[in-house]
CSV table of C-alpha atoms in Angstrom, one decimal:
chain,number,residue,atom,x,y,z
L,1,UNK,CA,128.9,118.3,170.3
L,2,UNK,CA,127.2,121.7,171.2
L,3,UNK,CA,128.7,123.0,167.9
L,4,UNK,CA,127.0,120.1,166.0
L,5,UNK,CA,123.5,120.8,167.5
L,6,UNK,CA,123.9,124.6,166.7
L,7,UNK,CA,124.9,123.8,163.0
L,8,UNK,CA,121.9,121.4,162.7
L,9,UNK,CA,119.6,124.0,164.1
L,10,UNK,CA,120.8,126.7,161.7
L,11,UNK,CA,120.4,124.2,158.8
L,12,UNK,CA,116.8,123.4,159.8
L,13,UNK,CA,115.9,127.1,160.0
L,14,UNK,CA,117.4,127.8,156.5
L,15,UNK,CA,115.6,124.7,155.1
L,16,UNK,CA,112.2,125.9,156.5
L,17,UNK,CA,112.8,129.3,155.2
L,18,UNK,CA,113.3,128.0,151.7
L,19,UNK,CA,110.1,125.9,151.7
L,20,UNK,CA,106.9,127.2,150.0
L,21,UNK,CA,103.8,127.8,152.0
L,22,UNK,CA,101.6,124.9,152.3
L,23,UNK,CA,99.3,124.0,149.4
L,24,UNK,CA,101.3,125.9,146.7
L,25,UNK,CA,103.5,124.3,144.0
L,26,UNK,CA,106.6,125.8,142.3
L,27,UNK,CA,106.8,126.0,138.6
L,28,UNK,CA,109.4,123.4,138.9
L,29,UNK,CA,107.0,120.9,140.4
L,30,UNK,CA,104.4,121.5,137.6
L,31,UNK,CA,107.1,121.0,134.9
L,32,UNK,CA,108.3,117.9,136.6
L,33,UNK,CA,104.8,116.4,136.6
L,34,UNK,CA,104.3,117.3,132.9
L,35,UNK,CA,107.8,115.7,132.1
L,36,UNK,CA,106.8,112.5,133.9
L,37,UNK,CA,103.3,112.4,132.2
L,38,UNK,CA,104.9,112.9,128.9
L,39,UNK,CA,107.4,110.2,129.3
L,40,UNK,CA,104.6,107.7,130.4
L,41,UNK,CA,102.7,108.8,127.2
L,42,UNK,CA,105.7,108.2,124.9
L,43,UNK,CA,106.1,104.7,126.6
L,44,UNK,CA,102.4,104.0,126.0
L,45,UNK,CA,102.7,104.9,122.3
L,46,UNK,CA,105.8,102.9,121.7
L,47,UNK,CA,104.5,99.8,123.5
L,48,UNK,CA,100.7,100.1,123.3
L,49,UNK,CA,98.7,98.2,125.9
L,50,UNK,CA,95.6,99.0,128.1
L,51,UNK,CA,97.6,99.3,131.3
L,52,UNK,CA,100.0,101.5,129.7
L,53,UNK,CA,97.3,103.7,128.3
L,54,UNK,CA,95.4,103.8,131.7
L,55,UNK,CA,98.6,104.6,133.7
L,56,UNK,CA,99.7,107.4,131.3
L,57,UNK,CA,96.2,108.9,131.3
L,58,UNK,CA,96.3,109.1,135.2
L,59,UNK,CA,99.5,110.9,135.1
L,60,UNK,CA,98.3,113.2,132.4
L,61,UNK,CA,95.2,114.1,134.1
L,62,UNK,CA,97.2,114.7,137.4
L,63,UNK,CA,99.6,117.0,135.4
L,64,UNK,CA,96.7,118.9,133.7
L,65,UNK,CA,95.4,119.8,137.1
L,66,UNK,CA,98.7,121.6,137.8
L,67,UNK,CA,98.8,123.1,134.2
L,68,UNK,CA,95.2,123.3,132.9
L,69,UNK,CA,96.2,125.6,130.0
L,70,UNK,CA,98.7,123.1,128.6
L,71,UNK,CA,97.5,122.2,125.1
L,72,UNK,CA,100.2,119.6,124.9
L,73,UNK,CA,98.9,117.7,127.8
L,74,UNK,CA,95.3,118.0,126.6
L,75,UNK,CA,96.4,116.7,123.1
L,76,UNK,CA,98.2,113.6,124.6
L,77,UNK,CA,95.3,112.8,126.8
L,78,UNK,CA,92.9,113.1,123.8
L,79,UNK,CA,95.1,110.9,121.7
L,80,UNK,CA,95.0,108.1,124.3
L,81,UNK,CA,91.2,108.4,124.7
L,82,UNK,CA,90.9,108.3,121.0
L,83,UNK,CA,93.0,105.2,120.7
L,84,UNK,CA,90.9,103.5,123.4
L,85,UNK,CA,87.6,104.3,121.7
L,86,UNK,CA,89.1,103.0,118.5
L,87,UNK,CA,89.9,99.6,119.9
L,88,UNK,CA,86.3,99.4,121.3
L,89,UNK,CA,86.5,100.7,124.8
L,90,UNK,CA,83.5,103.0,124.2
L,91,UNK,CA,83.2,103.9,127.9
L,92,UNK,CA,86.1,106.4,127.2
L,93,UNK,CA,84.1,108.1,124.4
L,94,UNK,CA,82.5,110.8,126.5
L,95,UNK,CA,85.9,111.6,128.1
L,96,UNK,CA,87.4,111.9,124.7
L,97,UNK,CA,84.4,114.1,123.6
L,98,UNK,CA,85.0,116.4,126.7
L,99,UNK,CA,88.6,116.9,126.0
L,100,UNK,CA,88.1,117.5,122.3
L,101,UNK,CA,85.4,120.1,123.1
L,102,UNK,CA,88.0,122.1,124.9
L,103,UNK,CA,90.4,122.4,121.9
L,104,UNK,CA,90.5,125.7,120.1
L,105,UNK,CA,89.1,125.6,116.5
L,106,UNK,CA,92.7,125.6,115.1
L,107,UNK,CA,93.3,122.3,116.8
L,108,UNK,CA,89.9,120.8,116.0
L,109,UNK,CA,90.8,121.6,112.3
L,110,UNK,CA,93.8,119.3,112.6
L,111,UNK,CA,92.7,116.5,115.0
L,112,UNK,CA,90.2,113.7,114.1
L,113,UNK,CA,87.0,114.1,116.1
L,114,UNK,CA,86.2,111.4,118.7
L,115,UNK,CA,83.1,110.0,116.7
L,116,UNK,CA,85.5,109.1,114.0
L,117,UNK,CA,87.2,106.6,116.3
L,118,UNK,CA,83.8,105.2,117.2
L,119,UNK,CA,82.9,104.9,113.5
L,120,UNK,CA,86.0,103.0,112.8
L,121,UNK,CA,85.4,100.6,115.7
L,122,UNK,CA,81.8,100.0,114.5
L,123,UNK,CA,83.0,99.4,111.0
L,124,UNK,CA,84.9,96.4,112.2
L,125,UNK,CA,81.9,94.9,113.9
L,126,UNK,CA,79.3,92.6,112.2
L,127,UNK,CA,75.7,93.4,112.2
L,128,UNK,CA,75.8,97.0,113.1
L,129,UNK,CA,72.6,98.7,111.9
L,130,UNK,CA,73.0,101.2,109.1
L,131,UNK,CA,71.0,103.7,111.2
L,132,UNK,CA,73.6,103.6,113.9
L,133,UNK,CA,76.5,104.2,111.5
L,134,UNK,CA,74.6,107.0,110.0
L,135,UNK,CA,74.1,108.6,113.2
L,136,UNK,CA,77.9,108.4,113.9
L,137,UNK,CA,78.5,110.0,110.6
L,138,UNK,CA,76.3,112.9,111.4
L,139,UNK,CA,78.1,113.2,114.8
L,140,UNK,CA,81.4,113.5,113.0
L,141,UNK,CA,80.1,116.3,110.7
L,142,UNK,CA,78.6,118.2,113.8
L,143,UNK,CA,81.8,117.7,115.9
L,144,UNK,CA,84.2,118.9,113.2
L,145,UNK,CA,82.5,120.5,110.2
L,146,UNK,CA,85.7,122.1,109.0
L,147,UNK,CA,88.1,119.3,109.9
L,148,UNK,CA,89.2,117.6,106.5
L,149,UNK,CA,90.3,114.4,108.3
L,150,UNK,CA,86.6,113.7,109.1
L,151,UNK,CA,85.6,114.1,105.5
L,152,UNK,CA,88.5,112.0,104.3
L,153,UNK,CA,87.5,109.1,106.5
L,154,UNK,CA,83.9,109.5,105.6
L,155,UNK,CA,84.8,109.2,101.9
L,156,UNK,CA,86.8,106.1,102.6
L,157,UNK,CA,83.8,104.7,104.6
L,158,UNK,CA,81.4,105.5,101.8
L,159,UNK,CA,83.7,103.7,99.4
L,160,UNK,CA,83.5,100.5,101.2
L,161,UNK,CA,79.8,100.8,101.7
L,162,UNK,CA,78.4,102.3,98.6
L,163,UNK,CA,81.2,102.6,96.1
L,164,UNK,CA,83.5,105.3,94.6
L,165,UNK,CA,80.7,107.5,93.4
L,166,UNK,CA,79.4,108.1,97.0
L,167,UNK,CA,83.0,108.8,98.2
L,168,UNK,CA,83.8,111.6,95.7
L,169,UNK,CA,81.7,114.5,97.3
L,170,UNK,CA,83.4,113.9,100.7
L,171,UNK,CA,86.8,113.9,99.3
L,172,UNK,CA,86.1,117.1,97.3
L,173,UNK,CA,84.9,118.6,100.6
L,174,UNK,CA,88.0,117.7,102.4
L,175,UNK,CA,90.0,119.2,99.4
L,176,UNK,CA,88.2,122.5,99.7
L,177,UNK,CA,89.2,122.5,103.4
L,178,UNK,CA,92.8,121.4,102.8
L,179,UNK,CA,93.8,122.2,99.3
L,180,UNK,CA,97.3,121.4,99.8
L,181,UNK,CA,96.9,117.9,101.0
L,182,UNK,CA,98.5,115.2,98.7
L,183,UNK,CA,96.7,112.4,100.5
L,184,UNK,CA,93.3,113.9,99.4
L,185,UNK,CA,94.4,114.1,95.8
L,186,UNK,CA,95.5,110.5,96.0
L,187,UNK,CA,92.2,109.6,97.4
L,188,UNK,CA,90.3,111.5,94.6
L,189,UNK,CA,92.4,109.9,92.0
L,190,UNK,CA,91.6,106.4,93.3
L,191,UNK,CA,88.0,107.2,93.6
L,192,UNK,CA,87.6,108.5,90.0
L,193,UNK,CA,89.8,105.6,88.8
L,194,UNK,CA,87.5,103.1,90.4
L,195,UNK,CA,84.5,104.9,89.3
L,196,UNK,CA,85.5,104.6,85.6
L,197,UNK,CA,86.7,101.1,85.8
L,198,UNK,CA,83.4,99.9,87.3
L,199,UNK,CA,81.4,101.3,84.4
L,200,UNK,CA,80.3,99.0,81.6
L,201,UNK,CA,81.7,101.4,79.0
L,202,UNK,CA,84.7,103.4,80.2
L,203,UNK,CA,84.8,105.6,77.2
L,204,UNK,CA,81.4,107.0,78.0
L,205,UNK,CA,82.8,108.8,80.9
L,206,UNK,CA,85.6,111.0,79.5
L,207,UNK,CA,85.1,113.7,82.2
L,208,UNK,CA,85.8,111.2,85.0
L,209,UNK,CA,88.8,109.8,83.0
L,210,UNK,CA,90.4,113.3,82.9
L,211,UNK,CA,89.7,113.8,86.5
L,212,UNK,CA,91.2,110.5,87.5
L,213,UNK,CA,94.4,111.4,85.6
L,214,UNK,CA,94.5,114.9,87.1
L,215,UNK,CA,94.0,113.8,90.7
L,216,UNK,CA,96.5,110.8,90.4
L,217,UNK,CA,99.1,113.1,89.0
L,218,UNK,CA,98.6,115.7,91.8
L,219,UNK,CA,98.6,113.0,94.5
L,220,UNK,CA,101.7,111.2,93.3
L,221,UNK,CA,104.7,111.3,95.6
L,222,UNK,CA,107.5,112.4,93.4
L,223,UNK,CA,110.2,111.4,96.0
L,224,UNK,CA,108.7,107.9,96.6
L,225,UNK,CA,106.6,107.2,93.5
L,226,UNK,CA,104.1,104.4,94.0
L,227,UNK,CA,104.3,101.7,91.3
L,228,UNK,CA,100.5,101.1,91.7
L,229,UNK,CA,99.6,104.6,91.1
L,230,UNK,CA,101.9,104.8,88.0
L,231,UNK,CA,100.4,101.5,86.8
L,232,UNK,CA,96.9,103.1,87.0
L,233,UNK,CA,98.2,106.2,85.3
L,234,UNK,CA,99.6,104.0,82.4
L,235,UNK,CA,96.2,102.4,81.9
L,236,UNK,CA,94.4,105.9,81.9
L,237,UNK,CA,96.9,107.5,79.5
L,238,UNK,CA,96.1,104.5,77.3
L,239,UNK,CA,92.3,105.4,77.5
L,240,UNK,CA,93.1,108.8,76.2
L,241,UNK,CA,95.8,107.9,73.6
L,242,UNK,CA,98.6,109.8,75.5
L,243,UNK,CA,101.3,107.3,74.4
L,244,UNK,CA,104.4,109.2,75.7
L,245,UNK,CA,102.9,109.6,79.1
L,246,UNK,CA,101.6,106.0,79.1
L,247,UNK,CA,105.1,104.7,78.5
L,248,UNK,CA,106.7,107.1,81.0
L,249,UNK,CA,104.3,106.1,83.8
L,250,UNK,CA,104.8,102.3,82.9
L,251,UNK,CA,108.6,102.7,83.1
L,252,UNK,CA,108.4,104.4,86.4
L,253,UNK,CA,106.1,101.6,87.8
L,254,UNK,CA,108.6,98.9,86.6
L,255,UNK,CA,111.8,100.8,87.8
L,256,UNK,CA,110.1,101.2,91.2
L,257,UNK,CA,109.1,97.5,91.6
L,258,UNK,CA,110.5,94.8,89.2
L,259,UNK,CA,107.6,92.5,89.3
L,260,UNK,CA,105.6,90.5,86.6
L,261,UNK,CA,102.7,92.8,86.9
L,262,UNK,CA,104.6,95.9,86.1
L,263,UNK,CA,106.5,94.2,83.4
L,264,UNK,CA,103.2,93.4,81.7
L,265,UNK,CA,102.2,97.1,82.0
L,266,UNK,CA,105.5,98.1,80.4
L,267,UNK,CA,105.3,95.6,77.7
L,268,UNK,CA,101.9,96.8,76.8
L,269,UNK,CA,102.9,100.5,76.9
L,270,UNK,CA,106.0,99.6,74.6
L,271,UNK,CA,103.7,98.0,72.2
L,272,UNK,CA,101.1,100.8,72.2
L,273,UNK,CA,103.9,103.2,71.6
L,274,UNK,CA,105.1,101.4,68.4
L,275,UNK,CA,108.3,99.8,70.0
L,276,UNK,CA,107.2,96.2,69.1
L,277,UNK,CA,110.6,94.5,69.4
L,278,UNK,CA,111.1,95.8,73.0
L,279,UNK,CA,107.5,94.9,73.8
L,280,UNK,CA,107.9,91.4,72.3
L,281,UNK,CA,111.1,90.7,74.3
L,282,UNK,CA,109.4,91.5,77.7
L,283,UNK,CA,106.2,89.4,76.7
L,284,UNK,CA,108.4,86.5,75.7
L,285,UNK,CA,110.3,86.8,79.0
L,286,UNK,CA,107.0,86.4,80.8
L,287,UNK,CA,106.0,83.3,78.8
L,288,UNK,CA,109.3,81.8,79.6
L,289,UNK,CA,108.4,82.3,83.3
L,290,UNK,CA,105.3,80.4,82.8
L,291,UNK,CA,102.7,83.3,82.1
L,292,UNK,CA,100.9,81.3,79.4
L,293,UNK,CA,98.1,84.0,79.0
L,294,UNK,CA,100.6,86.5,77.7
L,295,UNK,CA,100.4,84.6,74.3
L,296,UNK,CA,97.1,86.3,73.6
L,297,UNK,CA,98.7,89.7,74.1
L,298,UNK,CA,101.5,88.7,71.7
L,299,UNK,CA,98.9,87.5,69.2
L,300,UNK,CA,97.1,90.8,69.4
L,301,UNK,CA,100.2,92.9,69.0
L,302,UNK,CA,101.4,90.8,66.2
L,303,UNK,CA,98.1,91.7,64.4
L,304,UNK,CA,98.6,95.3,65.2
L,305,UNK,CA,102.1,95.3,63.6
L,306,UNK,CA,101.0,93.0,60.6
L,307,UNK,CA,103.1,89.9,61.8
L,308,UNK,CA,100.6,87.4,60.5
L,309,UNK,CA,102.5,84.2,60.9
L,310,UNK,CA,103.7,85.2,64.4
L,311,UNK,CA,100.1,85.8,65.3
L,312,UNK,CA,99.1,82.3,64.3
L,313,UNK,CA,101.9,80.7,66.2
L,314,UNK,CA,101.1,82.7,69.4
L,315,UNK,CA,97.5,81.8,68.9
L,316,UNK,CA,98.3,78.0,68.7
L,317,UNK,CA,100.4,78.4,71.9
L,318,UNK,CA,97.5,80.2,73.7
L,319,UNK,CA,95.1,77.4,72.7
L,320,UNK,CA,97.4,74.8,74.3
L,321,UNK,CA,97.2,76.2,77.8
L,322,UNK,CA,94.1,78.3,77.9
L,323,UNK,CA,90.9,76.2,77.3
L,324,UNK,CA,88.7,79.0,78.6
L,325,UNK,CA,88.3,81.5,75.8
L,326,UNK,CA,86.2,84.6,75.3
L,327,UNK,CA,84.4,85.8,72.0
L,328,UNK,CA,87.2,88.3,71.5
L,329,UNK,CA,89.9,85.6,71.8
L,330,UNK,CA,88.2,83.3,69.2
L,331,UNK,CA,87.7,86.2,66.7
L,332,UNK,CA,91.3,87.3,67.2
L,333,UNK,CA,92.3,83.7,66.2
L,334,UNK,CA,90.1,83.8,63.2
L,335,UNK,CA,91.5,87.3,62.3
L,336,UNK,CA,95.0,85.8,62.4
L,337,UNK,CA,94.0,82.9,60.2
L,338,UNK,CA,92.3,85.2,57.8
L,339,UNK,CA,95.4,87.4,57.2
L,340,UNK,CA,98.0,84.6,57.3
L,341,UNK,CA,96.1,82.0,55.4
L,342,UNK,CA,97.1,79.4,57.8
L,343,UNK,CA,94.3,77.4,59.7
L,344,UNK,CA,94.6,76.1,63.3
L,345,UNK,CA,92.1,73.2,62.1
L,346,UNK,CA,89.4,74.3,64.5
L,347,UNK,CA,86.2,76.0,63.3
L,348,UNK,CA,84.6,79.0,65.0
L,349,UNK,CA,81.8,76.8,66.3
L,350,UNK,CA,84.4,74.4,67.8
L,351,UNK,CA,86.2,77.3,69.5
L,352,UNK,CA,83.2,79.0,70.8
L,353,UNK,CA,81.6,76.0,72.2
L,354,UNK,CA,81.4,76.2,75.9
L,355,UNK,CA,82.4,79.8,76.1
L,356,UNK,CA,80.3,81.7,78.5
L,357,UNK,CA,78.7,84.7,76.8
L,358,UNK,CA,77.2,87.9,78.2
L,359,UNK,CA,74.3,89.7,76.7
L,360,UNK,CA,76.4,91.8,74.3
L,361,UNK,CA,78.8,89.0,73.6
L,362,UNK,CA,75.8,86.9,72.5
L,363,UNK,CA,74.7,89.5,70.1
L,364,UNK,CA,78.2,89.5,68.5
L,365,UNK,CA,78.2,85.8,68.4
L,366,UNK,CA,74.9,85.6,66.7
L,367,UNK,CA,76.2,88.1,64.1
L,368,UNK,CA,79.4,86.1,63.6
L,369,UNK,CA,77.4,82.9,63.0
L,370,UNK,CA,75.2,84.8,60.5
L,371,UNK,CA,72.1,84.6,62.7
L,372,UNK,CA,71.9,88.4,63.2
L,373,UNK,CA,72.0,91.1,60.4
L,374,UNK,CA,74.7,93.8,60.6
L,375,UNK,CA,72.0,96.6,60.9
L,376,UNK,CA,70.4,94.8,63.8
L,377,UNK,CA,73.8,94.4,65.5
L,378,UNK,CA,74.5,98.1,65.2
L,379,UNK,CA,71.0,98.8,66.4
L,380,UNK,CA,71.6,96.8,69.6
L,381,UNK,CA,74.8,98.7,70.5
L,382,UNK,CA,73.9,100.6,73.8
L,383,UNK,CA,77.0,102.8,74.2
L,384,UNK,CA,80.3,104.0,72.5
L,385,UNK,CA,82.1,100.8,73.4
L,386,UNK,CA,79.5,98.4,71.9
L,387,UNK,CA,79.2,100.6,68.9
L,388,UNK,CA,82.9,100.5,68.3
L,389,UNK,CA,83.0,96.7,68.6
L,390,UNK,CA,79.9,96.4,66.4
L,391,UNK,CA,81.4,98.5,63.6
L,392,UNK,CA,84.7,96.6,63.7
L,393,UNK,CA,83.1,93.2,63.5
L,394,UNK,CA,80.9,94.1,60.8
L,395,UNK,CA,83.9,95.5,58.8
L,396,UNK,CA,86.0,92.4,59.5
L,397,UNK,CA,83.1,90.2,58.3
L,398,UNK,CA,82.9,92.1,55.0
L,399,UNK,CA,86.7,91.9,54.6
L,400,UNK,CA,86.8,88.2,55.2
L,401,UNK,CA,84.0,87.8,52.6
L,402,UNK,CA,86.0,90.0,50.0
L,403,UNK,CA,83.9,93.2,50.1
L,404,UNK,CA,86.8,95.5,50.8
L,405,UNK,CA,85.0,98.7,49.8
L,406,UNK,CA,82.0,98.1,52.0
L,407,UNK,CA,84.3,97.2,54.9
L,408,UNK,CA,86.2,100.6,54.9
L,409,UNK,CA,83.4,102.9,56.3
L,410,UNK,CA,82.9,100.5,59.3
L,411,UNK,CA,86.5,100.3,60.1
L,412,UNK,CA,86.8,104.1,59.8
L,413,UNK,CA,83.9,104.4,62.2
L,414,UNK,CA,85.7,102.3,64.7
L,415,UNK,CA,88.6,104.7,64.8
L,416,UNK,CA,86.3,107.7,64.9
L,417,UNK,CA,84.7,106.3,68.2
L,418,UNK,CA,88.3,106.6,69.8
L,419,UNK,CA,88.0,103.5,72.1
L,420,UNK,CA,91.8,103.6,72.0
L,421,UNK,CA,92.7,100.7,74.3
L,422,UNK,CA,90.3,98.2,72.7
L,423,UNK,CA,91.8,95.6,70.6
L,424,UNK,CA,89.3,96.5,67.8
L,425,UNK,CA,90.7,99.9,67.5
L,426,UNK,CA,94.2,98.5,67.0
L,427,UNK,CA,93.0,95.8,64.5
L,428,UNK,CA,90.9,98.4,62.6
L,429,UNK,CA,94.0,100.7,62.3
L,430,UNK,CA,96.1,97.9,60.9
L,431,UNK,CA,93.4,96.8,58.4
L,432,UNK,CA,92.8,100.3,57.2
L,433,UNK,CA,96.7,100.7,56.6
L,434,UNK,CA,96.8,97.6,54.7
L,435,UNK,CA,93.8,98.5,52.5
C-alpha cells in the first residue's frame, strides 16, 4: 500500500512538471481549435442553416483569438458573414466589412466585397429605391476597385436594370483586371449578342456583331461546350455569311443536346450551306413531330433552291395551321405562286386581312397594294435592313409585272446591302440566278 502511494505521488509530480504555466497555450491546442472550427465550417457549408452558421462563427472567432494571423480562419469567417448578408441578415454586414478590411490586397483581388452580398440581397427585394442601390454600387467600387468579381456582378446587375449596353463597360473593366477569365469573356459575348439582337436593324451594328462572335468564341468551354452558346454563334455566323462556321456551331449544339430547338438551328445552317436535302430531312422530321410553323422555313428554303412546286405545297400546309401571318409570310406565298404558276385561291388582300402591321410593314403593304410609289418606299427606308427589303420588294414587283430588266438593279442592290440572313437576300440571289 505504501508503494502504491509513493507511485501515485511520483506520477503527480511528473504530471505537474509536464503542464504549461497557467494562461499559456501549446501550439497543439491552437491547432486543435483551428481543426474544430474548420470542421464546423465545413458542416455549415454542406448543410447550410442559420444555427450552423452561427455555431461555426463562434468557433472560428475563438480559434482566431489563438491564431490571429491565420488567413484561412479569416477567410472562412468572412465567407459565413458574406452568406448571412446575402440572405438578408444585414446586422452581420459590418462584421463582414471589418474582416474584409483586414485582408491583404492579394486576397481582396480574389474575394467578393461585402457590399456585393448586400446588393444581391437588395436586388431580390421589391420597392428598393434606385438611390439606395446606386449607393451600394459605389460602396462596391470603393471597397474593391481592383476586384474583377465586383465589376462582373455590377455588369450583371446593370444588364437586368438597364440592358446590355450598360453592362458592357463593367465587363470590360473586369476583363482588364482579369484577362484570363473565361467567365468574363462569356459575359461579354452574351452582352454583345443581346445588344445586337435588341436593335431594330442588326446589320447596322457590324462592330458589335464581330465583338459578340469574338467573345463568345473566347468564352466557350471547349471541354464542355454549351449548346446555347453554339446556337448563338451559329446565328451570328449567319449574320456575317460565315457558312462553314455557322454549320460547325450548329452541329456542335445539336450533338451536345438533341432537342427540337437545336435541330431547327442545324436544319437552317444546312440549308444556308447549300445542303438542301439534309436540311429538308430535318425540317420534315420536325413537322412530323407537330411543329407546324416549320412549313414556312421549308417554303423559304424551297424558294432559295428553286423548288417552286414544293414551295406552294409547303405554303398550303402552313396556311392550314397558322392563321396568324406576317407581311413577309404573305409575300413569300405570293412569290411561290408567281414562280410555280399555281394559285392557292386566296388573294393578297384576303391573306393580309387581320395581319398586325408595324410602321415599316405598313409601308411595304401600301407599296404592295399599289398605294405607295417605289421611290417613296425607298425614301422611307430608315436603315440598311429596311433598304434591303425595299429594294427586294420593288424588284419582285417589277418581275411579277414582267419588267425583268428594270428588276435586276433592285435585286442586285439587295445583295450589295449584305443582309445575309434575311429571306430577301436568299430570294434575290435565287431570282438573279434564274434571270
